[in-house]
Short mmCIF file of C-alpha atoms and ligand atoms in Angstrom, two decimals:
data_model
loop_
_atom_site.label_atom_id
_atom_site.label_comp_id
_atom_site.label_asym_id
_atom_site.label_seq_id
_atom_site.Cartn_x
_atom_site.Cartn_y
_atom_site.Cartn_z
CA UNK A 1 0.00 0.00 0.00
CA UNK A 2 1.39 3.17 -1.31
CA UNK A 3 1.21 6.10 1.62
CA UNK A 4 -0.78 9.45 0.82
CA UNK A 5 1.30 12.28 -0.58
CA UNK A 6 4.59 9.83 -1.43
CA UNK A 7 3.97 10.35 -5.44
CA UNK A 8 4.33 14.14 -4.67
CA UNK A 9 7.72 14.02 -2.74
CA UNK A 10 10.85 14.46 -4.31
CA UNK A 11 13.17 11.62 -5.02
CA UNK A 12 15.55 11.10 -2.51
CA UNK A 13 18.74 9.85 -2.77
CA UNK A 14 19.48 5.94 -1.72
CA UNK A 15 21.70 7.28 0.96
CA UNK A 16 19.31 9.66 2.71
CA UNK A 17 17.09 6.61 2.19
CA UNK A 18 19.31 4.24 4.09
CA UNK A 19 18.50 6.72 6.95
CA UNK A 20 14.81 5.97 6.95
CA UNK A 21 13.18 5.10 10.25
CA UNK A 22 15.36 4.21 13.08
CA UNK A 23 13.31 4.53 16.52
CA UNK A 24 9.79 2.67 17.36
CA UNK A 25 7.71 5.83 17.65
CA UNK A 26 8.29 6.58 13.76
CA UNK A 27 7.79 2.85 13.14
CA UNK A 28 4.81 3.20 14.72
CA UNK A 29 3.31 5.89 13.46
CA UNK A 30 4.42 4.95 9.91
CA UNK A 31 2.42 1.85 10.11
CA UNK A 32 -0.41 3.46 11.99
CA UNK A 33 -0.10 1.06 14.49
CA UNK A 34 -1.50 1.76 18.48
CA UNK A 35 0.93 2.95 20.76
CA UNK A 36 0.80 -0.08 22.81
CA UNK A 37 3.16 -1.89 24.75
CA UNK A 38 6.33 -0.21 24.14
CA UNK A 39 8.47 -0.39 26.78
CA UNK A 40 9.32 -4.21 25.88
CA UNK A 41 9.65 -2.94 22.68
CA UNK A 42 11.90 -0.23 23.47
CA UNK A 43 13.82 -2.73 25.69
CA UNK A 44 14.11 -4.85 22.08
CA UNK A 45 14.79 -2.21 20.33
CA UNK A 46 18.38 -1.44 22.65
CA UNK A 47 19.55 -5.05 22.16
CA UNK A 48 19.29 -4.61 18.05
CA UNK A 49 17.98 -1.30 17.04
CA UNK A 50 15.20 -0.67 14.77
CA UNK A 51 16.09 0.37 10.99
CA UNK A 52 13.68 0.12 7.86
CA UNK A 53 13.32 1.98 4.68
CA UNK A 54 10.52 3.76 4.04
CA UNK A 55 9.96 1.71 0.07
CA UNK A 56 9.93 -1.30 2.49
CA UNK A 57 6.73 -0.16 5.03
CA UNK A 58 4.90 1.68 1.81
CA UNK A 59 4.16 -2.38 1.17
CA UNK A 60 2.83 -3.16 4.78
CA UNK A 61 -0.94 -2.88 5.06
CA UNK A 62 -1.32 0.03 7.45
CA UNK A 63 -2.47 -0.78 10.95
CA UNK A 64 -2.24 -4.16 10.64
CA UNK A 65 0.13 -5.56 13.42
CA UNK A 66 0.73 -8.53 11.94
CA UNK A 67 1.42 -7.76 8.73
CA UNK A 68 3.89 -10.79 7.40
CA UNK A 69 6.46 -7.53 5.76
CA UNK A 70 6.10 -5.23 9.47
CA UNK A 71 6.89 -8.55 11.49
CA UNK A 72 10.05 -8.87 10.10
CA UNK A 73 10.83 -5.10 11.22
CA UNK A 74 9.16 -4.92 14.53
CA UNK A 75 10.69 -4.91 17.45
CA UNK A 76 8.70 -7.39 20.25
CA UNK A 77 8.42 -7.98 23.48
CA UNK A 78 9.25 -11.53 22.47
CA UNK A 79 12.52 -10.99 21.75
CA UNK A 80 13.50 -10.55 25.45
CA UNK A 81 12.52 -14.41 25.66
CA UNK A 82 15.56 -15.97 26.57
CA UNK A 83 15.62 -20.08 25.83
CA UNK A 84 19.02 -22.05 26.16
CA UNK A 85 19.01 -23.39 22.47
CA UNK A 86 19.43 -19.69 21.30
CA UNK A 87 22.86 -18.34 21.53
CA UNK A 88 24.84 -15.37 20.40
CA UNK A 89 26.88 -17.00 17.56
CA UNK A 90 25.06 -20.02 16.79
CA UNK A 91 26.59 -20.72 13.48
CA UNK A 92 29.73 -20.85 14.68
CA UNK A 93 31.23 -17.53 12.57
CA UNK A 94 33.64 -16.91 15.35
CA UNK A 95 35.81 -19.41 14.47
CA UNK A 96 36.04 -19.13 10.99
CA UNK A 97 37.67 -16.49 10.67
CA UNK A 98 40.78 -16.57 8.69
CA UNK A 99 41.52 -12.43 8.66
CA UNK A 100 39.78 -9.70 9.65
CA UNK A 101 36.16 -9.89 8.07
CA UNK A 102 37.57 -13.12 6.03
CA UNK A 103 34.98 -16.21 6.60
CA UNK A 104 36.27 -19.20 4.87
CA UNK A 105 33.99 -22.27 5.91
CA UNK A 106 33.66 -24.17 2.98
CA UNK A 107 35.38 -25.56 0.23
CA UNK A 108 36.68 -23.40 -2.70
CA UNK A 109 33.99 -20.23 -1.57
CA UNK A 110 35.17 -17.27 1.38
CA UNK A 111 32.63 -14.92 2.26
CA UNK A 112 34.08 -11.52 2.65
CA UNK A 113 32.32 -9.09 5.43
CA UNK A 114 32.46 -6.11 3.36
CA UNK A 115 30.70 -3.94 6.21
CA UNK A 116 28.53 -4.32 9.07
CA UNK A 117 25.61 -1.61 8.16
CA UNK A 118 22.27 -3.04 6.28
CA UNK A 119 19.94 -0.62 4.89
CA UNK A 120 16.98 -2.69 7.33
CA UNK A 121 17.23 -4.66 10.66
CA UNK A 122 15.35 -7.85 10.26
CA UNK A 123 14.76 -9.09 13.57
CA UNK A 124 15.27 -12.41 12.90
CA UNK A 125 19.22 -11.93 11.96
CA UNK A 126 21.71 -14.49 12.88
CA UNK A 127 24.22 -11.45 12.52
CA UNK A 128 22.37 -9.21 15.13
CA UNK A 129 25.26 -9.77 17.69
CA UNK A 130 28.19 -10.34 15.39
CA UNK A 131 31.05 -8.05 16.65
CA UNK A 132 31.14 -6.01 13.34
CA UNK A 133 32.79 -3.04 14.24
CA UNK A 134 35.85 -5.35 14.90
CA UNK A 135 35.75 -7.91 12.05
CA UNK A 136 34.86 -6.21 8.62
CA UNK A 137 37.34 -5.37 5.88
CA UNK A 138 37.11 -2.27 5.46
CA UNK A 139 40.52 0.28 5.41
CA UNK A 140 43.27 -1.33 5.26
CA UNK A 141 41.95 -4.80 6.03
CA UNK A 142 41.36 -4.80 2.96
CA UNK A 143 44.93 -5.57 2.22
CA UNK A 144 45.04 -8.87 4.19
CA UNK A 145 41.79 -10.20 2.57
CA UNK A 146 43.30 -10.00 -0.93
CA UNK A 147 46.35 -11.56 0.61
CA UNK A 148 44.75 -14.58 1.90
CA UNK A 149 42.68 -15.25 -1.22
CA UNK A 150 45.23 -14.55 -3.47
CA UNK A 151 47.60 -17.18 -1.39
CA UNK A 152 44.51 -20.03 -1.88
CA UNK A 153 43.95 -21.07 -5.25
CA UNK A 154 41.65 -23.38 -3.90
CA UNK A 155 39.48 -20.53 -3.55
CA UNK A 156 37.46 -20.07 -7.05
CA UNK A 157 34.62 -18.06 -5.32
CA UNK A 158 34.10 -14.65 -3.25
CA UNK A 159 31.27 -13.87 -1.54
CA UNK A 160 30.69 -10.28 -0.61
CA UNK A 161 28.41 -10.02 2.65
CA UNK A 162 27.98 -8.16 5.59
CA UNK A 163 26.17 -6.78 7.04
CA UNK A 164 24.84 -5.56 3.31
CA UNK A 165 27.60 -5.24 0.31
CA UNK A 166 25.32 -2.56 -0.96
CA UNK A 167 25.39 0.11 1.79
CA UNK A 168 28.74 1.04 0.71
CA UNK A 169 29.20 3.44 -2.43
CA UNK A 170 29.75 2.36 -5.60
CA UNK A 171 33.68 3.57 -5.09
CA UNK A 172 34.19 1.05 -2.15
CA UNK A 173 32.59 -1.71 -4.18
CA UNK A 174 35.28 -0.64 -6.55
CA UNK A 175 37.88 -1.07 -4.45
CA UNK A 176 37.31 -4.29 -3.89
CA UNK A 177 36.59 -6.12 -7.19
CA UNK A 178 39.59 -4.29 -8.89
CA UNK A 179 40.81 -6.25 -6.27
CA UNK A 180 39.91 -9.19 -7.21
CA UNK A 181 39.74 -8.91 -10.90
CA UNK A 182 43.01 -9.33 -11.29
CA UNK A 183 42.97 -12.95 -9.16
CA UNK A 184 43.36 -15.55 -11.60
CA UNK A 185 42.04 -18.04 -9.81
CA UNK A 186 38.76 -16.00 -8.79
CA UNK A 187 36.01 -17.78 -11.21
CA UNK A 188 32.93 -16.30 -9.93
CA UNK A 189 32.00 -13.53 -7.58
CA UNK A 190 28.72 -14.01 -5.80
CA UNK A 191 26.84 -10.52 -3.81
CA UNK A 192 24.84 -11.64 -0.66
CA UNK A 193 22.26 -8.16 -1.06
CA UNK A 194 18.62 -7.39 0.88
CA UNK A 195 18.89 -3.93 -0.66
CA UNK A 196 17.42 -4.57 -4.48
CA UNK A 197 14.07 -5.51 -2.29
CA UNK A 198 14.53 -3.26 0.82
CA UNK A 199 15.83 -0.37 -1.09
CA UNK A 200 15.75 -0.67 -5.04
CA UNK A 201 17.33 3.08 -5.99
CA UNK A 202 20.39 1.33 -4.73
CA UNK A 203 20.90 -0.39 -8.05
CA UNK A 204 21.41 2.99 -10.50
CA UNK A 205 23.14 2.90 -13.29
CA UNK A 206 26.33 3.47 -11.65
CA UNK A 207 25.79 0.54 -9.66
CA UNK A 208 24.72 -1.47 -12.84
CA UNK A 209 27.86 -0.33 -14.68
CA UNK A 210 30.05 -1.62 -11.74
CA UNK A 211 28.82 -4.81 -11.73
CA UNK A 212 29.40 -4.71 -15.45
CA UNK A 213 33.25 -3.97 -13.88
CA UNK A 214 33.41 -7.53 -12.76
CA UNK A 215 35.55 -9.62 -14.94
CA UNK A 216 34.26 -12.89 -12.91
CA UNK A 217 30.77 -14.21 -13.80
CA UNK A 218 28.67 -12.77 -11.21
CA UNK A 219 25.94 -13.70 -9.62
CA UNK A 220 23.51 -12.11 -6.72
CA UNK A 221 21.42 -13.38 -3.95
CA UNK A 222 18.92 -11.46 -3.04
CA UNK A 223 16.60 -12.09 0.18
CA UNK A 224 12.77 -11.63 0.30
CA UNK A 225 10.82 -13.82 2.49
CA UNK A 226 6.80 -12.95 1.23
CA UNK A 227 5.74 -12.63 -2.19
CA UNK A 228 5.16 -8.62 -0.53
CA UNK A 229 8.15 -7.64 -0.97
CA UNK A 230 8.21 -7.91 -4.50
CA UNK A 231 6.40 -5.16 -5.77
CA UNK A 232 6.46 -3.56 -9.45
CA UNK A 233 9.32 -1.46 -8.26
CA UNK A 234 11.50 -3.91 -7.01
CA UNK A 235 10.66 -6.36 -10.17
CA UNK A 236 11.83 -3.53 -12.75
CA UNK A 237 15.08 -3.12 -10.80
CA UNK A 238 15.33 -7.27 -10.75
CA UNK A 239 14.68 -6.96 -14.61
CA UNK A 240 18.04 -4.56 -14.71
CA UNK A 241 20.49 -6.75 -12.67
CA UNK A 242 18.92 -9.76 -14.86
CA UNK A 243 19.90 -7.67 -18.19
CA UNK A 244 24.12 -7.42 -16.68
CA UNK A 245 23.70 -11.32 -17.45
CA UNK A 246 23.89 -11.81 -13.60
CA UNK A 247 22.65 -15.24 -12.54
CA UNK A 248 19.61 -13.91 -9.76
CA UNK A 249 18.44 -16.33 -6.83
CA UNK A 250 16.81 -15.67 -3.62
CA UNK A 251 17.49 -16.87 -0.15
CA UNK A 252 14.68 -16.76 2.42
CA UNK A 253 14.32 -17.59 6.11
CA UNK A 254 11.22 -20.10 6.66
CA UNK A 255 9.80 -17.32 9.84
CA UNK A 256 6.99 -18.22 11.58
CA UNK A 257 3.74 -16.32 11.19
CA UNK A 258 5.85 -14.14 8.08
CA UNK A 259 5.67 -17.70 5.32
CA UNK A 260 5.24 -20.57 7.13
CA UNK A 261 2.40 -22.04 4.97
CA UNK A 262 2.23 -23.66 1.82
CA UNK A 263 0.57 -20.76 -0.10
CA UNK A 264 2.64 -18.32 1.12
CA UNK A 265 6.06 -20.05 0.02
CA UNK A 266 4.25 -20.97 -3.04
CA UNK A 267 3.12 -17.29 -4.13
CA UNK A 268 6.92 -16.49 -3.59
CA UNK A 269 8.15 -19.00 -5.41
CA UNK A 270 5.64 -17.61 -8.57
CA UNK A 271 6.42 -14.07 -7.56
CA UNK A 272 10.42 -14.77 -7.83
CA UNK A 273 10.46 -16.28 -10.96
CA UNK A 274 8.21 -13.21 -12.33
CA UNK A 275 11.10 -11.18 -11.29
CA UNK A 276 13.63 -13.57 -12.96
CA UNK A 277 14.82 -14.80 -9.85
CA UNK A 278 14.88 -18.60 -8.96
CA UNK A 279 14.87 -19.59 -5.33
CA UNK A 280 18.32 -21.18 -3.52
CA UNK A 281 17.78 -21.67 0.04
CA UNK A 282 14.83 -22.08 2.76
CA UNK A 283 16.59 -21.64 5.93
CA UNK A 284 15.71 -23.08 8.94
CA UNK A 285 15.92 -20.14 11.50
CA UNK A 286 19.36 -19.94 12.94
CA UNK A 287 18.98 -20.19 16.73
CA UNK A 288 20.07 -16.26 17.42
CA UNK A 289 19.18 -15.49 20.90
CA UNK A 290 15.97 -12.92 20.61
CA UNK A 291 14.65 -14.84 17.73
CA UNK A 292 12.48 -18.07 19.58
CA UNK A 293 9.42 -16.89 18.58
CA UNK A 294 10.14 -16.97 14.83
CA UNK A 295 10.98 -20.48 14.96
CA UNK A 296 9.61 -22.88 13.35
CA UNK A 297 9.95 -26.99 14.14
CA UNK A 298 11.71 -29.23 11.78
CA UNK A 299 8.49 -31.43 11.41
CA UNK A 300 6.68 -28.85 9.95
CA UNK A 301 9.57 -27.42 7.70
CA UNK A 302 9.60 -30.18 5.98
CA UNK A 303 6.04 -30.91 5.38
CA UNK A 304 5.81 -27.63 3.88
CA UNK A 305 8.83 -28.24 1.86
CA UNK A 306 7.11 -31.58 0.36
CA UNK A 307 3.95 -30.07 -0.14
CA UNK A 308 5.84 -27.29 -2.74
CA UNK A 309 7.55 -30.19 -4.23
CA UNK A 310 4.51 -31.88 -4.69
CA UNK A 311 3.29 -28.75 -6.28
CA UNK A 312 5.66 -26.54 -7.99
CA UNK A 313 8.53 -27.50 -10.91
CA UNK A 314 11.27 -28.68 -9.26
CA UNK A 315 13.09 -25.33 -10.24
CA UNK A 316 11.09 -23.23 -8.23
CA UNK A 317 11.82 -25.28 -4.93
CA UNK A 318 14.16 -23.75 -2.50
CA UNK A 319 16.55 -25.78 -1.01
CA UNK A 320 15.51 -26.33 3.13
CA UNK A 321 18.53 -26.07 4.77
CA UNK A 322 20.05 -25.34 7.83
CA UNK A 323 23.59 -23.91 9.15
CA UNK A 324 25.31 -26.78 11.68
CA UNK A 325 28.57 -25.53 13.26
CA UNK A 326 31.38 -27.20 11.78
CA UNK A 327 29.81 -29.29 8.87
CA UNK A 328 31.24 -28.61 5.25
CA UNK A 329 28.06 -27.14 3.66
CA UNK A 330 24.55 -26.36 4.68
CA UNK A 331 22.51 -29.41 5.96
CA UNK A 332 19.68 -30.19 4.04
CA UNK A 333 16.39 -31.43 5.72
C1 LIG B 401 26.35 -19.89 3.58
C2 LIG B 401 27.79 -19.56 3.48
C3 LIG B 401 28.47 -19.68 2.25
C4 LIG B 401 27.78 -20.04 0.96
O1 LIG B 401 27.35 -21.35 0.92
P1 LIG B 401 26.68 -21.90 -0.42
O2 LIG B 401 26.14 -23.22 -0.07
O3 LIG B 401 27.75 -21.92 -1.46
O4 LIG B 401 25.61 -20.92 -0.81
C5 LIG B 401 29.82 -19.42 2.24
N1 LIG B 401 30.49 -19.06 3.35
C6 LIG B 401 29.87 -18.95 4.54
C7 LIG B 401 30.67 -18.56 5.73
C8 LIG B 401 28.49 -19.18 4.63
O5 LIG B 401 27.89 -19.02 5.81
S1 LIG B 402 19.66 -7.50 5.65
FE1 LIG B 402 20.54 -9.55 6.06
S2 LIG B 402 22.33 -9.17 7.38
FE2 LIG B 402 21.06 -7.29 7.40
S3 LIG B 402 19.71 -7.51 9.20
FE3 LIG B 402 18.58 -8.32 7.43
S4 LIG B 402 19.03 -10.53 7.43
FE4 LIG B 402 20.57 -9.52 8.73
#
């Protein structure tokens, strides 16, 4: 739903954008939503604070609390819950790190934590208490990640991550794949992104003509969880990364009341490949403390998962996974 008077308002620039709405009481008020209950809010609002773009809440249905897009953004009294199977670092991040901001977990692919900011807080993030601010590469890290993948030439994949890749200017980006380019052994260089579906002006043409910088062949996850998210907007700026020749897919968390039902997951799985996007991975929640009451069981996970194979092409059936400490890939269900 579009908000009165946007239409008239000047375009602003993706980097005023990225400062959007950062405190509950704008949330709030944004959505239309009573001013109840805030001071567990607040409370969950300290522990991970509360960022979303305004393009993301114009697709919310005002005043509707549980709107499957505002969930997602929301801070809750639940997430105060505190349950012994939800940790800080559950995936086990910590200890794969090989230099600063340098994950290398699995064979032949290192994910590269190009920055800690995101242009939206999901609330749901296994990265909502990863020590950022200590472990990214930007500055002169930078130096030390090139090092150790040029050293590996087992290494025929980067990953740029974060945090989101796409919060830093197209000169940063830059940077980095000039980096890169000129690593023989780098085949293909994948982005891990939110921001084509949280905040499409991202991806102008200066951003299209840097990916067209990339002598690797390139391809982008993006993440959208409801068929919501994927508005006109955000399909036209899909349609533009698709035209760079960029291979699209879309990772999702399976989130309880957000898309845990069949029709749900199935409308997204329509929706993506609308957009030109197939879908990669269903993840099973990762079990970040503050998250519990997104979970949901295994049981369930993967009746839902059978049901969409019973139901969709096999190509538009995400891959239900989930992230075990120390195993060499994701674990399928
Ligand atoms: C998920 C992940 C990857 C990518 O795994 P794929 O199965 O290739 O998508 C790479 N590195 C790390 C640290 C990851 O968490
Ligand atoms: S955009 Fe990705 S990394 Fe950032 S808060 Fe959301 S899920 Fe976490």
């Amino acid at each position: 739903m579009t908000l009165p008077n946007s239409e008239q308002e000047p375009a602003k620039s993706w980097q005023s954008q990225l400062r959007a709405i950062q405190d509950i009481p704008s949330l709030y008020s944004a959505g239309r939503l009573d001013l109840d209950n805030q001071e567990a809010a607040q409370q969950a609002h300290e522990l991970f604070s509360t960022r979303v773009p305004q393009d993301f809440l114009n697709r919310i249905k005002l005043g509707d609390k549980n709107d499957p897009l505002l969930l997602q953004v929301l801070p809750q009294a639940q997430e105060l819950i505190k349950h012994a199977d939800f940790t800080p670092d559950p995936v086990g991040d910590q200890a794969s790190i090989k230099a600063e901001g340098v994950l290398h977990k699995y064979h032949g692919r290192v994910l590269l934590i190009t920055t800690g900011a995101c242009a939206i807080h999901c609330r749901y993030c296994f990265r909502r208490h990863f020590p950022y601010n200590e472990s990214h590469i930007g500055g002169k890290r930078l130096d030390a990640a090139i090092d150790y993948i040029r050293d590996d030439p087992s290494i025929s994949e980067v990953i740029l991550s974060g945090g989101d890749p796409l919060t830093l200017s197209n000169e940063n980006l830059h940077r980095i794949t000039d980096r890169l380019n000129v690593i023989k052994h780098i085949k293909r260089l994948r982005i891990h992104t939110r921001i084509p579906v949280v905040l499409p002006d991202r991806v102008n043409s200066a951003f299209i003509d840097w990916i067209s910088s990339i002598r690797q062949q390139v391809s982008i996850v993006i993440h959208a969880n409801h068929a919501n998210e994927l508005d006109k907007k955000v399909q036209s700026t899909l349609e533009s990364l698709h035209q760079t020749g960029a291979v699209l897919l879309n990772q999702s968390v399976l989130l309880k009341d957000v898309n845990d039902s069949t029709d749900t997951l199935i409308a997204l799985s329509h929706r993506l490949f609308e957009c030109r996007v197939l879908p990669y991975y269903l993840h099973q929640l990762d079990r970040t403390e503050g998250t519990v009451h997104f979970n949901v069981n295994d049981d369930t996970a993967i009746e839902l998962i059978s049901h969409l194979r019973n139901t969709l092409p096999g190509y538009l059936v995400p891959k239900l996974v989930r992230e075990n400490t120390g195993q060499q890939s994701k674990t399928p269900l």
